[in-house]
Amino acid sequence: MKGMSLIVKRITRYTVGMILLFGIYIVLHGHITPGGGFAGGVIIALSFIHFVLAFGGESAEENMPRKFLSIGESLGAIFFLSIGLLGLAGGYFFMNLLGTGEPFKLLSAGTIPLSNIAIGLKVGTGLFAIFMALSVFKLARKEGKE
């Protein structure tokens, strides 16, 4: 994959950051607005997929190595599991140990925002890793390497 035309690449440079920022917003505000970790993670993954489609797979490999994707997905899972296990200290799995705060405030809802961040990290990196694996598999099939 070598990427698309100069116009698509130029527009992608401007839109990828906005899409990524929107995904982060959805993850961070998931406890007070519709959205959350999964929806925000999908949007974050789509911003990186948008980049790959415009610039090609080689460019993505240079900017975001596979090891980063594996580490990001693992950290998301470990962080999410840690939040659940910390609840065991209070009495049961995923028990809220933090204060619940005031309704409709950003810093409220106890451990739910932390869970959203963990899920967003896992889903975002996981979906992008799946996309990259499928694109590499497709390239291998084209070249007859199967």
CSV table of C-alpha atoms in Angstrom, one decimal:
chain,number,residue,atom,x,y,z
A,1,MET,CA,0.0,0.0,0.0
A,2,LYS,CA,1.5,3.3,-1.1
A,3,GLY,CA,-1.4,5.5,-0.2
A,4,MET,CA,-3.7,7.8,-2.0
A,5,SER,CA,-3.5,11.1,-3.9
A,6,LEU,CA,-1.9,14.2,-2.6
A,7,ILE,CA,-5.3,15.8,-1.9
A,8,VAL,CA,-6.5,12.9,0.2
A,9,LYS,CA,-3.2,12.9,2.1
A,10,ARG,CA,-3.4,16.6,2.8
A,11,ILE,CA,-7.0,16.4,4.0
A,12,THR,CA,-6.2,13.4,6.2
A,13,ARG,CA,-3.4,15.4,7.9
A,14,TYR,CA,-6.1,17.8,9.1
A,15,THR,CA,-8.9,15.3,9.9
A,16,VAL,CA,-7.0,12.5,11.7
A,17,GLY,CA,-6.2,14.8,14.7
A,18,MET,CA,-9.8,15.9,15.0
A,19,ILE,CA,-11.1,12.4,14.8
A,20,LEU,CA,-8.6,11.2,17.4
A,21,LEU,CA,-9.6,14.1,19.7
A,22,PHE,CA,-13.3,13.3,19.3
A,23,GLY,CA,-12.6,9.7,20.3
A,24,ILE,CA,-10.7,10.8,23.4
A,25,TYR,CA,-13.6,13.1,24.2
A,26,ILE,CA,-16.1,10.3,23.9
A,27,VAL,CA,-13.9,8.1,26.2
A,28,LEU,CA,-13.5,10.8,28.9
A,29,HIS,CA,-17.1,11.9,28.9
A,30,GLY,CA,-18.7,8.4,28.6
A,31,HIS,CA,-20.1,8.5,32.1
A,32,ILE,CA,-22.1,11.7,31.6
A,33,THR,CA,-23.0,11.5,27.9
A,34,PRO,CA,-23.8,8.7,25.5
A,35,GLY,CA,-20.6,6.9,24.5
A,36,GLY,CA,-17.9,5.4,26.7
A,37,GLY,CA,-14.8,3.3,26.4
A,38,PHE,CA,-15.9,1.0,23.6
A,39,ALA,CA,-17.4,3.7,21.4
A,40,GLY,CA,-14.5,6.1,22.0
A,41,GLY,CA,-12.0,3.3,21.3
A,42,VAL,CA,-13.7,2.5,18.0
A,43,ILE,CA,-13.4,6.2,17.0
A,44,ILE,CA,-9.8,6.3,18.0
A,45,ALA,CA,-9.0,3.1,16.0
A,46,LEU,CA,-10.9,4.6,13.0
A,47,SER,CA,-8.6,7.7,13.1
A,48,PHE,CA,-5.6,5.5,12.7
A,49,ILE,CA,-7.2,3.4,10.1
A,50,HIS,CA,-8.0,6.6,8.2
A,51,PHE,CA,-4.3,7.4,8.4
A,52,VAL,CA,-3.3,4.0,7.0
A,53,LEU,CA,-5.8,4.2,4.2
A,54,ALA,CA,-4.5,7.6,3.1
A,55,PHE,CA,-0.7,7.1,3.6
A,56,GLY,CA,-0.3,3.4,3.2
A,57,GLY,CA,0.7,0.6,5.5
A,58,GLU,CA,4.4,1.2,5.4
A,59,SER,CA,3.9,4.7,6.8
A,60,ALA,CA,1.8,3.3,9.7
A,61,GLU,CA,4.4,0.7,10.4
A,62,GLU,CA,7.0,3.4,10.8
A,63,ASN,CA,4.9,5.7,13.0
A,64,MET,CA,3.2,3.0,15.1
A,65,PRO,CA,5.1,-0.3,15.4
A,66,ARG,CA,3.2,-3.5,16.1
A,67,LYS,CA,4.9,-3.7,19.5
A,68,PHE,CA,3.2,-0.5,20.6
A,69,LEU,CA,-0.2,-2.0,19.6
A,70,SER,CA,0.4,-5.1,21.6
A,71,ILE,CA,1.6,-3.2,24.6
A,72,GLY,CA,-1.4,-0.8,24.4
A,73,GLU,CA,-3.9,-3.5,24.3
A,74,SER,CA,-2.3,-5.5,27.1
A,75,LEU,CA,-2.1,-2.3,29.3
A,76,GLY,CA,-5.8,-1.6,28.7
A,77,ALA,CA,-6.7,-5.2,29.8
A,78,ILE,CA,-4.5,-5.1,32.8
A,79,PHE,CA,-5.8,-1.7,33.8
A,80,PHE,CA,-9.4,-2.8,33.5
A,81,LEU,CA,-8.8,-6.0,35.5
A,82,SER,CA,-6.9,-4.1,38.1
A,83,ILE,CA,-9.9,-1.8,38.6
A,84,GLY,CA,-12.1,-4.8,39.1
A,85,LEU,CA,-9.6,-6.5,41.5
A,86,LEU,CA,-9.2,-3.3,43.6
A,87,GLY,CA,-13.0,-3.5,44.2
A,88,LEU,CA,-12.4,-6.9,45.9
A,89,ALA,CA,-10.5,-4.9,48.6
A,90,GLY,CA,-13.8,-3.2,49.4
A,91,GLY,CA,-15.9,-6.3,49.3
A,92,TYR,CA,-16.8,-7.4,45.8
A,93,PHE,CA,-15.5,-7.3,42.2
A,94,PHE,CA,-15.6,-3.9,40.6
A,95,MET,CA,-16.8,-2.2,43.8
A,96,ASN,CA,-16.5,1.5,43.6
A,97,LEU,CA,-13.8,2.7,46.0
A,98,LEU,CA,-13.7,6.3,44.8
A,99,GLY,CA,-16.3,8.9,45.7
A,100,THR,CA,-19.2,9.2,43.4
A,101,GLY,CA,-19.1,13.1,43.2
A,102,GLU,CA,-22.0,15.2,41.9
A,103,PRO,CA,-24.2,14.2,39.0
A,104,PHE,CA,-23.2,15.6,35.6
A,105,LYS,CA,-19.7,16.7,36.7
A,106,LEU,CA,-16.7,15.4,34.8
A,107,LEU,CA,-14.9,14.1,37.9
A,108,SER,CA,-17.7,12.0,39.2
A,109,ALA,CA,-19.0,8.4,38.8
A,110,GLY,CA,-16.2,6.8,40.9
A,111,THR,CA,-14.3,4.2,38.9
A,112,ILE,CA,-16.4,4.3,35.8
A,113,PRO,CA,-14.2,6.9,34.0
A,114,LEU,CA,-11.1,4.9,34.8
A,115,SER,CA,-12.9,1.8,33.3
A,116,ASN,CA,-13.8,3.8,30.2
A,117,ILE,CA,-10.2,4.8,29.7
A,118,ALA,CA,-9.0,1.2,30.1
A,119,ILE,CA,-11.7,-0.1,27.7
A,120,GLY,CA,-10.9,2.7,25.2
A,121,LEU,CA,-7.3,1.9,25.2
A,122,LYS,CA,-7.9,-1.8,24.7
A,123,VAL,CA,-10.6,-1.4,22.0
A,124,GLY,CA,-8.7,1.3,20.1
A,125,THR,CA,-5.4,-0.5,19.9
A,126,GLY,CA,-7.1,-3.9,19.5
A,127,LEU,CA,-9.2,-2.9,16.5
A,128,PHE,CA,-6.3,-1.1,14.9
A,129,ALA,CA,-4.1,-4.2,15.4
A,130,ILE,CA,-6.8,-6.4,13.7
A,131,PHE,CA,-7.0,-4.0,10.8
A,132,MET,CA,-3.2,-4.0,10.4
A,133,ALA,CA,-3.1,-7.8,10.6
A,134,LEU,CA,-5.8,-8.1,8.0
A,135,SER,CA,-4.0,-5.7,5.7
A,136,VAL,CA,-0.7,-7.5,6.1
A,137,PHE,CA,-2.5,-10.8,5.4
A,138,LYS,CA,-4.1,-9.4,2.3
A,139,LEU,CA,-0.6,-8.2,1.1
A,140,ALA,CA,0.8,-11.6,1.7
A,141,ARG,CA,-2.0,-13.2,-0.4
A,142,LYS,CA,-1.4,-10.8,-3.2
A,143,GLU,CA,2.3,-11.6,-3.3
A,144,GLY,CA,1.6,-15.3,-3.1
A,145,LYS,CA,3.4,-15.8,0.3
A,146,GLU,CA,0.5,-17.4,2.2
